[in-house]
CSV table of C-alpha atoms and ligand atoms in Angstrom, one decimal:
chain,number,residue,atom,x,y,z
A,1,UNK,CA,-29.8,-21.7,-58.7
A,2,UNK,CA,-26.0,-22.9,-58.3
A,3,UNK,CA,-24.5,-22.2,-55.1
A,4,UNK,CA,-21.4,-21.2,-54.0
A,5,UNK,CA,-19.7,-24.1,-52.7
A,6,UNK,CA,-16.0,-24.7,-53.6
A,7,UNK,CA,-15.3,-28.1,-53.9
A,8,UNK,CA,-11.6,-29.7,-52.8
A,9,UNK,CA,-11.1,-32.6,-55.6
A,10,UNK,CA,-9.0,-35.6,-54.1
A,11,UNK,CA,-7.8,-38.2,-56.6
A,12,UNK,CA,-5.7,-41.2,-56.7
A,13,UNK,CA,-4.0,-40.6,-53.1
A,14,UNK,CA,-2.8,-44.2,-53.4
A,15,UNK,CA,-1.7,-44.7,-49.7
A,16,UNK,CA,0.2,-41.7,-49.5
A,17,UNK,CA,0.5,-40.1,-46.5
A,18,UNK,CA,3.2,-37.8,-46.7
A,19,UNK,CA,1.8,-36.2,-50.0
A,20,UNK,CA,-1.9,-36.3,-48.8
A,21,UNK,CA,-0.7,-33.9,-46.0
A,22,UNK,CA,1.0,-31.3,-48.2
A,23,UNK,CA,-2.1,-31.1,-50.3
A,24,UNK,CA,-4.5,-30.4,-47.9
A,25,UNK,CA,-2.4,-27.8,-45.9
A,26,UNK,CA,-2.0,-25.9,-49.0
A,27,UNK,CA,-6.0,-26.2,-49.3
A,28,UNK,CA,-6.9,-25.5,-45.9
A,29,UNK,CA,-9.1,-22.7,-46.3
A,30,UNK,CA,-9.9,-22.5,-49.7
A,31,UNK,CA,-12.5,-25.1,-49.9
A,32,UNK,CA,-16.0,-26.0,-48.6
A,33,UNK,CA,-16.3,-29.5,-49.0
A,34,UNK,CA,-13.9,-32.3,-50.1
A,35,UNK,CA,-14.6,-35.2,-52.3
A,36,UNK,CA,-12.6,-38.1,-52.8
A,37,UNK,CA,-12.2,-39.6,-56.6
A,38,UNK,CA,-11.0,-42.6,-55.8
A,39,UNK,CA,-8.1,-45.2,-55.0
A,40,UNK,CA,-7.3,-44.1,-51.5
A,41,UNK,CA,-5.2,-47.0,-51.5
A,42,UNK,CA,-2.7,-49.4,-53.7
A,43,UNK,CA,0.6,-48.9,-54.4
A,44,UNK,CA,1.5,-46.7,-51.3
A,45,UNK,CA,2.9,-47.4,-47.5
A,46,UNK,CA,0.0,-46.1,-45.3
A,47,UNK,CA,-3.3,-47.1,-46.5
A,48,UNK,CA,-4.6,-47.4,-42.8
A,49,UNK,CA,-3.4,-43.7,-42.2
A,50,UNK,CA,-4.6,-42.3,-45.6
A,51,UNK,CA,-8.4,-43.9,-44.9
A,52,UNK,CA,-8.7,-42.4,-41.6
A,53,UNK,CA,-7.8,-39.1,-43.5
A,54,UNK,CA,-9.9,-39.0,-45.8
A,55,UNK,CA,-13.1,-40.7,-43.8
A,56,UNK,CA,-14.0,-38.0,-41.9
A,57,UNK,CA,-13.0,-34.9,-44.2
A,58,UNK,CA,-14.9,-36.0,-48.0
A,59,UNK,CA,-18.3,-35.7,-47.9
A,60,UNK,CA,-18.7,-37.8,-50.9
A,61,UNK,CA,-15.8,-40.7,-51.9
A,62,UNK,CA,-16.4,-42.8,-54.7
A,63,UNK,CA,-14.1,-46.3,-54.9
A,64,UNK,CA,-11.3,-47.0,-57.3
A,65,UNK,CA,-10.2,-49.6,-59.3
A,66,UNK,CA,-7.8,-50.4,-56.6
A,67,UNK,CA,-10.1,-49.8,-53.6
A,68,UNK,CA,-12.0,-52.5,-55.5
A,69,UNK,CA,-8.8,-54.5,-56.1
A,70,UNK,CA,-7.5,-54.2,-52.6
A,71,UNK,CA,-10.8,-54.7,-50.5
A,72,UNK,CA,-11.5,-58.0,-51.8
A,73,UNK,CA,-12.7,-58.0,-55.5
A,74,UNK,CA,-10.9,-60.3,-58.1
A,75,UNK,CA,-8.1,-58.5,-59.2
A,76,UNK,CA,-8.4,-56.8,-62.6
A,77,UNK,CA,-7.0,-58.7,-65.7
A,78,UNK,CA,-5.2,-54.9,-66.5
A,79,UNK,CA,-3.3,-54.7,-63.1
A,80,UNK,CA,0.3,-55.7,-64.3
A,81,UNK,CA,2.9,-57.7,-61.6
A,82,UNK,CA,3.9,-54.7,-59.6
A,83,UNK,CA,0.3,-53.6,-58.9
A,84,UNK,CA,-0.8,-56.7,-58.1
A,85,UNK,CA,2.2,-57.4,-55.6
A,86,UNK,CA,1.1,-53.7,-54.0
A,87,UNK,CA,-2.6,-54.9,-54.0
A,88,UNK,CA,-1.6,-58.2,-51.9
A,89,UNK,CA,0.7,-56.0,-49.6
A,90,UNK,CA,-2.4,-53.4,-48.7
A,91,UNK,CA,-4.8,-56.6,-48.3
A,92,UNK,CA,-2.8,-57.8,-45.9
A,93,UNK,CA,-2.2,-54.4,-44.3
A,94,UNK,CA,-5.7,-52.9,-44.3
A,95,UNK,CA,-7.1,-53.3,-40.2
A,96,UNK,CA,-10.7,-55.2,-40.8
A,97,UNK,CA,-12.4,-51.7,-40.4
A,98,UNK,CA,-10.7,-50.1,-42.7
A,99,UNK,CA,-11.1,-53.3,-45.7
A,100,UNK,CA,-14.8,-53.2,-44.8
A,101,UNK,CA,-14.9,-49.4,-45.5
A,102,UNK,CA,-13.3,-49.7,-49.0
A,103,UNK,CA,-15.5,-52.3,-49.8
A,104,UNK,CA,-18.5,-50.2,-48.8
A,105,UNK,CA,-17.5,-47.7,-51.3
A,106,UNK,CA,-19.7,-46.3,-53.7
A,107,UNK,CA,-18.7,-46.8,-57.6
A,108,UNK,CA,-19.4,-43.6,-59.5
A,109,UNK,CA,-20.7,-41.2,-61.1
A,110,UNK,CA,-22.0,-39.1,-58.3
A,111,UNK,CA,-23.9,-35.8,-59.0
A,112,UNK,CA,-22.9,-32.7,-57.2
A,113,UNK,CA,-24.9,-29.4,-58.3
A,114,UNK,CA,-24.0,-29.1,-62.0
A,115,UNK,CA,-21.1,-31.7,-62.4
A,116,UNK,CA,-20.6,-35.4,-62.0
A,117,UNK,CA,-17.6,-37.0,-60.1
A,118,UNK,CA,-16.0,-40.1,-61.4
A,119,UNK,CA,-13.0,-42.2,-60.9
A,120,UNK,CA,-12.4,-43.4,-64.9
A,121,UNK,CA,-15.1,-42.7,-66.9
A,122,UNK,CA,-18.8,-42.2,-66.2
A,123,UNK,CA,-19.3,-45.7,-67.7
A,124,UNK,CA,-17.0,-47.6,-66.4
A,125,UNK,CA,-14.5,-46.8,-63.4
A,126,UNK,CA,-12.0,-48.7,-64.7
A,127,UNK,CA,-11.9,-46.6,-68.2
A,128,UNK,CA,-8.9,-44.3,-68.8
A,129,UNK,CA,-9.7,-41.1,-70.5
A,130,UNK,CA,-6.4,-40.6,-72.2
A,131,UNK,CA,-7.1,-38.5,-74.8
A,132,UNK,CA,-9.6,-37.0,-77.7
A,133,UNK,CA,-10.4,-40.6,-78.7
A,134,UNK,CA,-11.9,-41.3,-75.2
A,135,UNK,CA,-13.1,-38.1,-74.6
A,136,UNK,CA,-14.8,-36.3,-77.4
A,137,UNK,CA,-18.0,-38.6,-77.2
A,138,UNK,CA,-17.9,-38.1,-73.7
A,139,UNK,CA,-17.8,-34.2,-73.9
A,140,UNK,CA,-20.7,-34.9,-76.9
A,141,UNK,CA,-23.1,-36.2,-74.0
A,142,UNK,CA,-25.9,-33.1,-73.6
A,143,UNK,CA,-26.3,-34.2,-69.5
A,144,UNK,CA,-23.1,-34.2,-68.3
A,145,UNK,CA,-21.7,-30.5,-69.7
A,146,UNK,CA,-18.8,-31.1,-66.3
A,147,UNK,CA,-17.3,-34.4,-65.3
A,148,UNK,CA,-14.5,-34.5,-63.0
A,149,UNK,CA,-12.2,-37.7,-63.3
A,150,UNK,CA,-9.2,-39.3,-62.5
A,151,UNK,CA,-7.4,-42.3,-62.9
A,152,UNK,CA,-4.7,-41.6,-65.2
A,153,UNK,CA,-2.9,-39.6,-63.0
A,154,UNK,CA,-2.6,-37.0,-65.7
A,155,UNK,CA,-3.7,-33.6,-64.2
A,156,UNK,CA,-5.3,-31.4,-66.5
A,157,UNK,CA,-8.4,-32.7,-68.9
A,158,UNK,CA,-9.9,-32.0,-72.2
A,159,UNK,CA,-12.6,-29.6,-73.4
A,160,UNK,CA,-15.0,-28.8,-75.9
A,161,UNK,CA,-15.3,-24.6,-76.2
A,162,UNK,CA,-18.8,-22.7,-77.1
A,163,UNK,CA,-17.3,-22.4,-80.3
A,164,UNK,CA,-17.1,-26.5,-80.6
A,165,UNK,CA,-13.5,-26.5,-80.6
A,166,UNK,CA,-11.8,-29.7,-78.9
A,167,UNK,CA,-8.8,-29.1,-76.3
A,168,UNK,CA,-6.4,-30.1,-74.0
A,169,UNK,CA,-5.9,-28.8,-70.4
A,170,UNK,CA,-2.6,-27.9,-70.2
A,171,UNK,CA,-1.2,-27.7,-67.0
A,172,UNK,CA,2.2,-25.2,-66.8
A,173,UNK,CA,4.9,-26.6,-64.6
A,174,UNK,CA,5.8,-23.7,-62.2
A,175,UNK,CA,6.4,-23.5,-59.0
A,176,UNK,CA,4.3,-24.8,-56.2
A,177,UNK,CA,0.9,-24.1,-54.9
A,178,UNK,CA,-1.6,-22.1,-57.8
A,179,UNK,CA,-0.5,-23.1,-60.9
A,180,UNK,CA,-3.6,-22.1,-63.2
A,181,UNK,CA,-7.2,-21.0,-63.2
A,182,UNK,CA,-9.3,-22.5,-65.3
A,183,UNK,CA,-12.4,-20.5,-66.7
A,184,UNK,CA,-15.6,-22.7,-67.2
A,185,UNK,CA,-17.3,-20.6,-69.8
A,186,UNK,CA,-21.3,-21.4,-70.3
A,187,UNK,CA,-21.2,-23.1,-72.9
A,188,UNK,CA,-18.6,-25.1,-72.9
A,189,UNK,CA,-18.2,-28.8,-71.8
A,190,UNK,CA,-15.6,-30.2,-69.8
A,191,UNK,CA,-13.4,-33.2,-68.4
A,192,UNK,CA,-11.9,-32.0,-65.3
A,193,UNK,CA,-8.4,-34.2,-63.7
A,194,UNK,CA,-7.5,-32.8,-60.8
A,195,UNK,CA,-4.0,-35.1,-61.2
A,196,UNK,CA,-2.9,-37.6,-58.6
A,197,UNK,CA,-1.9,-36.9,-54.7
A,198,UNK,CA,0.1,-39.9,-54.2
A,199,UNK,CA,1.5,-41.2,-57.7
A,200,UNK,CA,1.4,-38.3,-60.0
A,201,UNK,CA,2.4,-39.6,-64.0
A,202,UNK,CA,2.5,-36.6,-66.1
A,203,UNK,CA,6.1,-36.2,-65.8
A,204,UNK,CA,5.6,-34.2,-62.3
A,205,UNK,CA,6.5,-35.9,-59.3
A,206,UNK,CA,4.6,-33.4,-57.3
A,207,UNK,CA,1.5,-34.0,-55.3
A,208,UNK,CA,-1.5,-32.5,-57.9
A,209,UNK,CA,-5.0,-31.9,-56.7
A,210,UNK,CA,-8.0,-28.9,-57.9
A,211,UNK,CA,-10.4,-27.2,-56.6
A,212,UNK,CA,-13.9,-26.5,-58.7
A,213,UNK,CA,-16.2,-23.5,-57.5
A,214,UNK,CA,-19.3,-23.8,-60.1
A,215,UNK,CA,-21.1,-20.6,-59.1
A,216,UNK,CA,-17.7,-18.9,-60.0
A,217,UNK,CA,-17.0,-21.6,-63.3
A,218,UNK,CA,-13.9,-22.2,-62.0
A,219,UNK,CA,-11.6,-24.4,-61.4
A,220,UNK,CA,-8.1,-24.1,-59.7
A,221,UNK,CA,-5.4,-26.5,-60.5
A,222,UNK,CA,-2.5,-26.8,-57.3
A,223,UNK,CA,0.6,-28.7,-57.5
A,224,UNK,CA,2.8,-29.3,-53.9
A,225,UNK,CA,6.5,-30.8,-53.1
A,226,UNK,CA,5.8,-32.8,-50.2
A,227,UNK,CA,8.9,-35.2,-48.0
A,228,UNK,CA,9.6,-37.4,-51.3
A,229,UNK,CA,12.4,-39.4,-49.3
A,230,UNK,CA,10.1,-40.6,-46.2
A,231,UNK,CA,7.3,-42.2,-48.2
A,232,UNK,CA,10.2,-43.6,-50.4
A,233,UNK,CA,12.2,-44.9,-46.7
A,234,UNK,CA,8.4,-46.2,-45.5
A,235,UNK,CA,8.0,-48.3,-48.9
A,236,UNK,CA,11.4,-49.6,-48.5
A,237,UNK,CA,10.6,-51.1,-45.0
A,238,UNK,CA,7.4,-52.1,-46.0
A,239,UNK,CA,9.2,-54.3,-48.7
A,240,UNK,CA,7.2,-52.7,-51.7
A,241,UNK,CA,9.5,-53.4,-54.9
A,242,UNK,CA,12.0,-51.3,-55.9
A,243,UNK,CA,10.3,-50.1,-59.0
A,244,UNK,CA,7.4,-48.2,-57.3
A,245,UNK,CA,9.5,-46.8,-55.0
A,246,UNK,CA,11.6,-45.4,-58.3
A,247,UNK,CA,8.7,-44.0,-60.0
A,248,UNK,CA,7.6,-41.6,-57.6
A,249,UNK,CA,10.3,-39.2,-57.6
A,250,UNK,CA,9.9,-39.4,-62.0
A,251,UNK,CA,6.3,-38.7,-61.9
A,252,UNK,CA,5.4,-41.7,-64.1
B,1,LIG,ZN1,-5.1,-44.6,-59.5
């Protein structure tokens, strides 16, 4: 029998303190459990902060492509020169308890009640589902009817309805806090993104995150402004480059 756990869905934070916050004071309350999706870290100003977060609040947290990246594994051929200059700067950065954590990260999937967690694909971390060519064999697969993913920093997903229709998620752009409920019917399958906390790139700059309740079939899709300009003033004294300092306040 499901239960009625509500489950807080924390993806790509990406050392982002400031937006990390705002996300889970709008949460506070509305979940059971938190689970983490992966990259805690890369890109941002406080991957020490963000871990010790995160540690004690997700029950489950599966590693990133960047967790990977940052705690030690070769870099990935796919990081391009900014990424790998903000993977050398959180190396360095990252106390010895903290780069031992990361490293102890579990890849995904993870099962939860009736729906996997993920932080590309359930084959392969490092796999973007970007659209109906990645995801409809994906949403084919009889096991997995929910998977929850991130990675692309797109929040939303992609579905497959009882009637065997393929869609998008489409996330409406109004203002902060709820921005949609999403019904899970029966027989439908589904890709869930719960977006990105720390470096969204759909277009919003805002802090994204979701919150799934499977006894309910639901799943609540939250955007949040969080202090833009003091993550931005912390990566500038850091000496991150300019360019990922830009792209934050463009959500791409
Ligand atoms: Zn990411």
């Amino acid at each position: 029998m499901e239960s009625s756990l509500r489950y807080l869905l924390l993806s790509d934070i990406h050392s982002n303190l400031e937006a990390l916050e705002a996300c889970l004071e709008l949460a506070q309350g509305k979940y059971d459990q938190a689970l983490c999706l992966g990259d805690l870290v890369g890109y941002g100003p406080d991957p020490n902060a963000v871990i010790e977060k995160i540690r004690p609040l997700a029950s489950v947290i599966i590693r990133g492509n960047h967790d990977k990246a940052c705690s030690g594994d070769p870099i990935a051929a796919d990081f391009n020169p900014l990424a790998r200059l903000a993977t050398e700067w959180t190396r360095k950065e990252l106390t010895p308890e903290h780069f031992a954590f990361l490293r102890s990260l579990p890849a995904g999937p993870v099962r939860l009640e009736s729906f996997l967690i993920v932080h590309g694909s359930p084959f392969d971390e490092d796999d973007y589902i970007l659209g109906p060519v990645q995801a409809f064999p994906l949403l084919r697969n009889p096991e997995t009817p929910i998977v929850c993913f991130g990675h692309t920093h797109h929040q939303g997903g992609f579905m497959i309805s009882p009637q065997a229709r393929f869609q998008s998620i489409r996330i409406p752009s109004t203002k902060d806090g709820l921005i949609l409920t999403f019904p899970l019917q029966e027989e439908g399958r589904y890709l869930i993104n719960p977006g990105s906390i720390g470096q969204p790139r759909d277009g919003d700059w805002r802090a994204a995150f979701a919150i799934i309740d499977p006894g309910k079939r639901t799943v609540e899709y939250f955007r949040t402004t969080y202090p833009l300009p003091k993550t931005q003033e912390k990566m500038r004294k850091a000496g991150l480059p300019p360019l990922l300092i830009q792209r934050l306040e463009h959500g791409r």
